[in-house]
Structures are given as C-alpha cells and as structure tokens.
C-alpha cells in the first residue's frame, strides 16, 4: 500500500512516467492504480480524443505501440490503458523497442494481472529504466487485517479483530471482494463507528456464531458441544460452508499449532510473526497447545490429511458431508 501511495503522490506532483507496467498476483492494486490514472491524468474535456482503453485479448503489441506513438489532440498528453495485458504475454518482449524510446506525450499503462515479467529479461530492465514497473503481490492472511484496518481508517471506521478474522475466513485474501463488502458497510455506517461481528452478520450474511473462525476456536477450547453444533450447521448449509474449505482451515490451524509447540520463544510478538497471525489471536493458540499436546497434534494432522482426501471423493464410500465432519471431530477429540 505504501508503494501505491508513493506512485499516486508522484503523479499528483507532476512526476508522470511514460509507461506504467502494473503486474502481479493481486489484481486489487493494479485496478486501483489504473483507475487513478484513468481518472486523473487528463482533464474531463480532454479524454474523448486522448484516452484509449484497449484489451489484451483483442489487440497485438504492434497495435498497442501504434496507439502509443500517436500525438495528443489539443492536450499535453494522451493516455493509453491496456487491460487484460497478460493476454499479450507471448509477445511482450516486443515492447522492449518502444520502451527504449517511449513517446514523451503518452502515458502507456499495462494491467498485467496474475503474471509477472522475468526480471532478468532486457524488456523488464528497460521498462524499469524508462518507466515504472509495479508488482502487486498476493497478501498473506496475517497481512489482510492490517490492510483492512488502514482501508477503514481512510473511511473513518474501525473494526474488531474477530470481525476482521471473519472477512478473511469467508473471503480469504481476495482484496477486491473484501473492499467491495467494506464499501457496502461504509454506506450504512457513520464516521467513528466500529465494525463488529454482529454488524457483519446483519448486513453481509456471515454468521457470527457459525463460521470457520468459531469452529477453530471451539476446537482449541475443546468445547465439543459447540464444535458439533457448528459442524451440524455447516452440513446443513454446504453451499455456504464447503467441506473442503472447512477441512483445509482446520488443517491449517493444527499445522500452526504444531509449529507453535516447536517454538522456543513463545512471546506474543514472536508467535504472531512465526505463525503469521494477528497478535490478538495468540492466546487461542496458547490455550489450544495446553489442550492438545504435540504428539496428539501430530496424529490429528495425519488424520486430517486422510479426511481431506475423502472429502474429495477418494475412498469415502459415499459418506456425506455430515459424516465426514463428525469423523473429523471424533479424530480430533478422541
């Protein structure tokens, strides 16, 4: 996010590059930067003749370069944005010749999603020298909470740690989907409000009581009644709670718990860093470690691997999701 803000500040200061090559696994920042350029480089009355949006699946590199070499009409610059530019990956090295001497009155933007350029290739080095290459990297789950907090601060809102965990549990690290849900909440909330699990359940539909986060918490506490209640809810609502995802999240929890047992430094800061979790949740791992010794955790991890295979239809003997979830909990608690 800091690099994105720096790029925007440079544009605002008039330090505009002739080429912006936006690439990487996380499309959110690629979209945000290209949208900012699309909305702010040219004045509104200049855009009709000087702003062009191309799509990688419909054009060739030669088409892109041809558009980039044109001169602006009644404006200082023209903007050419290539969306879905990853479709041009087979011939992207042809861009090297244009990048060596880019048109100074053109701002050429590539939205190269889900892929990256080989940094050893000459085309990448030339783009870095004469333009700007930005890599939007996929976030780890433990980073999403911090990102979400900063996004909400910009909207004058805050969020409880459990509510932030619910976003990650249901939407993973998909920043675009999370931002979309946050925008919905921002419409109904007022500045200074705090997003709670209850607000999320009421307005987005994620259950504050029956979700993967609460299942992991119940397991860690050895609260068998609650864990079986949540599993039963999941079995009755399989579309909202795919069993493969549920087993994967529980497996991840016990894998982290195994890692916790192996740590010499069990301070909150080190545990959060090593397990890649929010420090707020370290106490959950401390409790789970007391309830599940290291040898028991190792056995559970092995059992979860077997159940995961069954959930994908291998050797399950037509067991339904309810039976598999019960089998998972039996293996954990017995």
Coordinates of C-alpha atoms in Angstrom, one line a residue:
X1 CA 0.0 0.0 0.0
X2 CA 2.9 2.4 0.8
X3 CA 4.3 2.0 -2.7
X4 CA 0.9 2.6 -4.2
X5 CA 0.5 5.8 -2.3
X6 CA 4.0 6.9 -3.4
X7 CA 3.1 6.4 -7.0
X8 CA -0.1 8.4 -6.6
X9 CA 1.8 11.2 -4.9
X10 CA 4.3 11.3 -7.7
X11 CA 1.5 11.6 -10.2
X12 CA -0.1 14.4 -8.2
X13 CA 3.3 16.2 -8.1
X14 CA 3.5 16.0 -11.9
X15 CA 6.2 13.3 -11.9
X16 CA 4.4 11.2 -14.5
X17 CA 6.1 8.2 -16.2
X18 CA 5.6 7.5 -19.9
X19 CA 5.0 3.8 -19.1
X20 CA 3.4 2.1 -16.1
X21 CA 3.7 -1.7 -16.1
X22 CA 1.4 -2.9 -13.4
X23 CA 1.8 -6.7 -12.8
X24 CA 1.3 -9.4 -10.2
X25 CA -0.9 -11.9 -8.5
X26 CA -3.1 -9.4 -6.6
X27 CA -5.4 -7.5 -9.1
X28 CA -6.7 -5.1 -6.5
X29 CA -3.9 -2.6 -6.6
X30 CA -3.4 -2.9 -10.3
X31 CA -7.1 -1.9 -10.7
X32 CA -6.8 0.9 -8.2
X33 CA -3.7 2.4 -9.9
X34 CA -5.1 2.1 -13.4
X35 CA -8.4 3.7 -12.3
X36 CA -6.5 6.6 -10.7
X37 CA -4.5 7.2 -13.9
X38 CA -7.7 6.9 -16.0
X39 CA -9.5 9.5 -13.8
X40 CA -6.7 12.0 -13.0
X41 CA -4.0 12.3 -15.7
X42 CA -6.3 14.1 -18.2
X43 CA -9.0 16.7 -17.6
X44 CA -12.5 15.5 -18.4
X45 CA -12.8 17.5 -21.6
X46 CA -9.5 16.0 -22.9
X47 CA -10.5 12.4 -22.5
X48 CA -12.7 11.9 -25.6
X49 CA -9.8 12.3 -28.0
X50 CA -6.9 11.5 -25.8
X51 CA -7.8 8.5 -23.7
X52 CA -7.9 5.0 -25.2
X53 CA -8.7 1.7 -23.4
X54 CA -7.5 -1.5 -25.2
X55 CA -8.0 -5.1 -24.2
X56 CA -5.1 -7.6 -24.5
X57 CA -7.3 -10.3 -26.0
X58 CA -8.3 -8.0 -28.9
X59 CA -5.0 -6.4 -29.8
X60 CA -1.4 -7.1 -30.6
X61 CA 1.7 -5.5 -29.2
X62 CA 2.0 -3.7 -32.5
X63 CA -1.5 -2.3 -32.1
X64 CA -0.6 -1.0 -28.6
X65 CA 2.6 0.6 -29.8
X66 CA 0.8 2.2 -32.8
X67 CA -1.7 3.8 -30.4
X68 CA 1.1 4.9 -28.0
X69 CA 3.0 6.6 -30.8
X70 CA 0.2 8.9 -31.7
X71 CA 0.3 12.6 -30.7
X72 CA -2.4 14.1 -28.4
X73 CA -5.1 16.3 -29.7
X74 CA -5.5 19.7 -28.0
X75 CA -3.8 18.3 -24.8
X76 CA -0.4 17.9 -23.4
X77 CA -0.7 14.1 -23.1
X78 CA -2.7 11.1 -24.2
X79 CA -3.4 8.1 -22.0
X80 CA -3.4 4.5 -23.4
X81 CA -4.5 1.8 -21.0
X82 CA -4.1 -1.9 -21.9
X83 CA -6.4 -4.0 -19.7
X84 CA -6.0 -7.8 -19.6
X85 CA -2.5 -7.2 -20.8
X86 CA -1.4 -10.7 -19.6
X87 CA -3.1 -11.9 -22.8
X88 CA -0.1 -10.4 -24.6
X89 CA 2.5 -12.3 -22.6
X90 CA 3.8 -14.4 -25.5
X91 CA 5.0 -11.4 -27.4
X92 CA 5.6 -9.0 -24.5
X93 CA 9.3 -8.7 -25.3
X94 CA 8.4 -6.8 -28.4
X95 CA 7.6 -3.9 -26.1
X96 CA 11.3 -3.5 -25.5
X97 CA 11.9 -1.4 -28.6
X98 CA 9.2 1.1 -27.7
X99 CA 10.3 1.2 -24.1
X100 CA 13.8 2.2 -25.1
X101 CA 12.4 5.4 -26.5
X102 CA 8.8 5.9 -25.3
X103 CA 6.7 8.7 -26.7
X104 CA 7.1 11.5 -24.1
X105 CA 3.5 12.8 -24.6
X106 CA 1.9 9.3 -24.0
X107 CA 1.2 7.7 -20.7
X108 CA 1.0 4.0 -21.5
X109 CA -0.4 1.7 -18.8
X110 CA -0.3 -2.1 -18.8
X111 CA -2.6 -4.1 -16.5
X112 CA -0.7 -7.4 -16.5
X113 CA -2.7 -9.4 -13.9
X114 CA -1.8 -12.7 -12.3
X115 CA 1.6 -12.8 -14.0
X116 CA 5.0 -11.1 -13.7
X117 CA 7.8 -10.3 -16.0
X118 CA 11.1 -12.1 -15.7
X119 CA 13.3 -9.5 -14.0
X120 CA 16.3 -10.9 -15.8
X121 CA 15.0 -10.1 -19.2
X122 CA 16.0 -6.9 -21.0
X123 CA 12.5 -5.8 -21.6
X124 CA 11.9 -5.6 -17.8
X125 CA 15.1 -3.7 -17.2
X126 CA 14.3 -1.2 -20.0
X127 CA 10.8 -0.7 -18.5
X128 CA 12.2 -0.1 -15.1
X129 CA 14.8 2.4 -16.5
X130 CA 12.4 4.5 -18.7
X131 CA 9.1 3.8 -16.9
X132 CA 7.7 2.3 -13.8
X133 CA 7.3 -1.4 -13.0
X134 CA 5.0 -2.2 -10.1
X135 CA 4.4 -5.7 -8.7
X136 CA 1.2 -6.3 -6.8
X137 CA 2.0 -9.2 -4.6
X138 CA -0.6 -11.5 -3.0
X139 CA -1.1 -10.8 0.7
X140 CA -0.7 -13.4 3.4
X141 CA -3.8 -13.9 5.6
X142 CA -2.0 -12.3 8.6
X143 CA -1.4 -9.2 6.5
X144 CA -5.0 -8.7 5.5
X145 CA -6.1 -7.5 8.9
X146 CA -3.6 -4.7 8.9
X147 CA -4.5 -3.7 5.3
X148 CA -8.2 -3.8 6.2
X149 CA -7.6 -1.5 9.3
X150 CA -5.8 1.0 7.1
X151 CA -8.6 1.0 4.5
X152 CA -11.2 1.5 7.1
X153 CA -9.2 4.4 8.7
X154 CA -9.4 6.1 5.4
X155 CA -13.2 5.8 5.7
X156 CA -13.1 6.9 9.4
X157 CA -14.2 3.5 10.6
X158 CA -12.6 0.8 12.8
X159 CA -13.1 -3.0 13.1
X160 CA -12.9 -5.5 15.9
X161 CA -10.3 -8.3 15.5
X162 CA -12.9 -11.0 15.4
X163 CA -14.8 -9.2 12.7
X164 CA -11.6 -8.8 10.6
X165 CA -11.0 -12.6 11.0
X166 CA -14.5 -13.2 9.7
X167 CA -13.7 -11.3 6.5
X168 CA -10.6 -13.5 6.0
X169 CA -12.4 -16.7 6.8
X170 CA -15.1 -16.1 4.3
X171 CA -13.3 -14.2 1.6
X172 CA -9.7 -15.3 2.0
X173 CA -7.1 -12.8 0.7
X174 CA -9.3 -11.5 -2.1
X175 CA -8.8 -7.8 -1.5
X176 CA -11.3 -6.8 -4.2
X177 CA -14.1 -8.8 -2.7
X178 CA -13.3 -7.5 0.8
X179 CA -13.1 -3.9 -0.4
X180 CA -16.5 -4.4 -2.1
X181 CA -18.1 -5.6 1.2
X182 CA -16.4 -2.8 3.1
X183 CA -17.8 -0.2 0.7
X184 CA -21.3 -1.6 1.3
X185 CA -20.9 -1.2 5.1
X186 CA -19.4 2.3 4.7
X187 CA -22.7 3.4 3.1
X188 CA -24.8 2.4 6.2
X189 CA -22.3 3.3 8.9
X190 CA -21.3 6.7 10.1
X191 CA -17.8 8.1 10.8
X192 CA -16.4 6.8 14.1
X193 CA -18.4 3.5 14.0
X194 CA -16.7 0.2 14.7
X195 CA -17.5 -2.9 12.6
X196 CA -18.5 -5.8 14.8
X197 CA -19.3 -9.4 14.1
X198 CA -23.0 -8.6 14.6
X199 CA -22.9 -5.8 12.0
X200 CA -21.2 -8.2 9.5
X201 CA -23.8 -10.9 10.2
X202 CA -26.7 -8.4 9.8
X203 CA -25.5 -6.7 6.7
X204 CA -23.3 -9.1 4.8
X205 CA -24.7 -12.5 5.8
X206 CA -21.6 -14.1 7.5
X207 CA -22.8 -15.8 10.7
X208 CA -21.0 -14.5 13.8
X209 CA -21.7 -17.8 15.6
X210 CA -21.4 -20.4 12.9
X211 CA -18.3 -19.8 10.9
X212 CA -14.8 -21.4 10.4
X213 CA -13.3 -19.0 13.0
X214 CA -15.7 -20.1 15.7
X215 CA -15.2 -23.7 14.8
X216 CA -11.4 -23.4 15.2
X217 CA -12.0 -21.5 18.5
X218 CA -14.3 -24.2 19.8
X219 CA -11.9 -27.0 18.8
X220 CA -9.0 -25.1 20.5
X221 CA -11.0 -24.8 23.7
X222 CA -12.1 -28.4 23.5
X223 CA -15.7 -27.2 23.5
X224 CA -17.1 -30.3 21.9
X225 CA -20.8 -29.3 22.1
X226 CA -20.2 -26.1 20.3
X227 CA -17.9 -27.7 17.7
X228 CA -20.5 -30.3 16.9
X229 CA -23.2 -27.7 16.6
X230 CA -21.2 -25.7 14.2
X231 CA -20.3 -28.8 12.1
X232 CA -24.0 -29.7 12.0
X233 CA -24.8 -26.2 10.7
X234 CA -22.1 -26.5 8.1
X235 CA -23.5 -29.9 7.0
X236 CA -27.0 -28.3 6.6
X237 CA -25.6 -25.3 4.6
X238 CA -22.9 -26.9 2.4
X239 CA -23.0 -24.2 -0.3
X240 CA -22.0 -21.5 2.3
X241 CA -19.5 -23.8 4.0
X242 CA -17.8 -26.1 1.5
X243 CA -16.3 -29.1 3.4
X244 CA -13.0 -28.9 1.5
X245 CA -12.6 -25.4 2.7
X246 CA -13.6 -26.2 6.3
X247 CA -11.1 -29.2 6.5
X248 CA -8.4 -27.0 4.9
X249 CA -8.9 -24.3 7.6
X250 CA -8.9 -26.8 10.5
X251 CA -5.8 -28.5 9.0
X252 CA -4.1 -25.1 8.8
X253 CA -5.0 -24.4 12.4
X254 CA -3.4 -27.7 13.6
X255 CA -0.4 -27.2 11.4
X256 CA 0.2 -23.8 13.0
X257 CA -0.4 -25.4 16.4
X258 CA 2.3 -27.9 15.6
X259 CA 4.6 -25.0 14.7
X260 CA 3.7 -23.3 18.0
X261 CA 4.7 -26.3 20.0
X262 CA 8.1 -26.2 18.3
X263 CA 8.8 -22.6 19.1
X264 CA 11.4 -21.8 21.8
X265 CA 10.3 -18.2 22.0
X266 CA 6.6 -18.2 22.8
X267 CA 6.3 -14.5 23.3
X268 CA 3.2 -12.9 21.8
X269 CA 5.1 -11.0 19.2
X270 CA 7.3 -13.9 18.1
X271 CA 4.3 -16.3 17.9
X272 CA 2.3 -13.8 15.8
X273 CA 5.3 -13.4 13.5
X274 CA 6.1 -17.1 13.1
X275 CA 2.5 -18.3 12.7
X276 CA 1.5 -15.3 10.6
X277 CA -1.5 -14.4 12.8
X278 CA -2.9 -11.3 14.4
X279 CA -1.3 -10.9 17.9
X280 CA -4.9 -10.8 19.3
X281 CA -5.3 -14.5 18.5
X282 CA -2.1 -15.7 20.1
X283 CA -4.0 -16.6 23.3
X284 CA -6.1 -19.0 21.3
X285 CA -3.0 -21.0 20.3
X286 CA -1.7 -20.9 23.9
X287 CA -5.0 -22.5 25.1
X288 CA -5.1 -25.0 22.3
X289 CA -1.5 -26.0 23.0
X290 CA -2.5 -26.8 26.6
X291 CA -5.4 -28.9 25.4
X292 CA -3.6 -30.7 22.6
X293 CA 0.0 -31.9 23.3
X294 CA 2.5 -32.0 20.5
X295 CA 2.1 -35.8 20.0
X296 CA -1.7 -35.5 19.8
X297 CA -1.4 -32.6 17.3
X298 CA 0.9 -34.7 15.0
X299 CA -1.7 -37.5 15.0
X300 CA -4.5 -35.1 14.2
X301 CA -2.6 -33.6 11.3
X302 CA -2.2 -37.1 9.8
X303 CA -5.9 -37.9 10.3
X304 CA -7.0 -34.6 8.7
X305 CA -4.9 -35.5 5.6
X306 CA -6.9 -38.7 5.3
X307 CA -10.2 -36.9 5.8
X308 CA -9.3 -34.3 3.2
X309 CA -8.7 -37.0 0.6
X310 CA -12.1 -38.5 1.5
X311 CA -13.8 -35.1 1.1
X312 CA -12.5 -35.0 -2.4
X313 CA -14.2 -38.3 -3.2
X314 CA -11.3 -40.7 -2.8
X315 CA -12.1 -43.8 -0.7
X316 CA -15.0 -42.1 1.1
X317 CA -17.5 -44.9 0.3
X318 CA -20.2 -42.3 -0.4
X319 CA -20.0 -40.7 3.0
X320 CA -22.0 -37.5 3.2
X321 CA -20.5 -34.2 4.4
X322 CA -22.2 -34.5 7.8
X323 CA -20.5 -37.9 8.4
X324 CA -17.1 -36.6 7.3
X325 CA -17.3 -33.6 9.6
X326 CA -18.3 -35.8 12.5
X327 CA -15.4 -38.2 11.7
X328 CA -13.1 -35.1 11.7
X329 CA -14.2 -34.1 15.1
X330 CA -14.1 -37.6 16.5
X331 CA -10.4 -37.9 15.4
X332 CA -9.7 -34.5 17.0
X333 CA -11.4 -35.0 20.4
X334 CA -10.7 -38.8 20.9

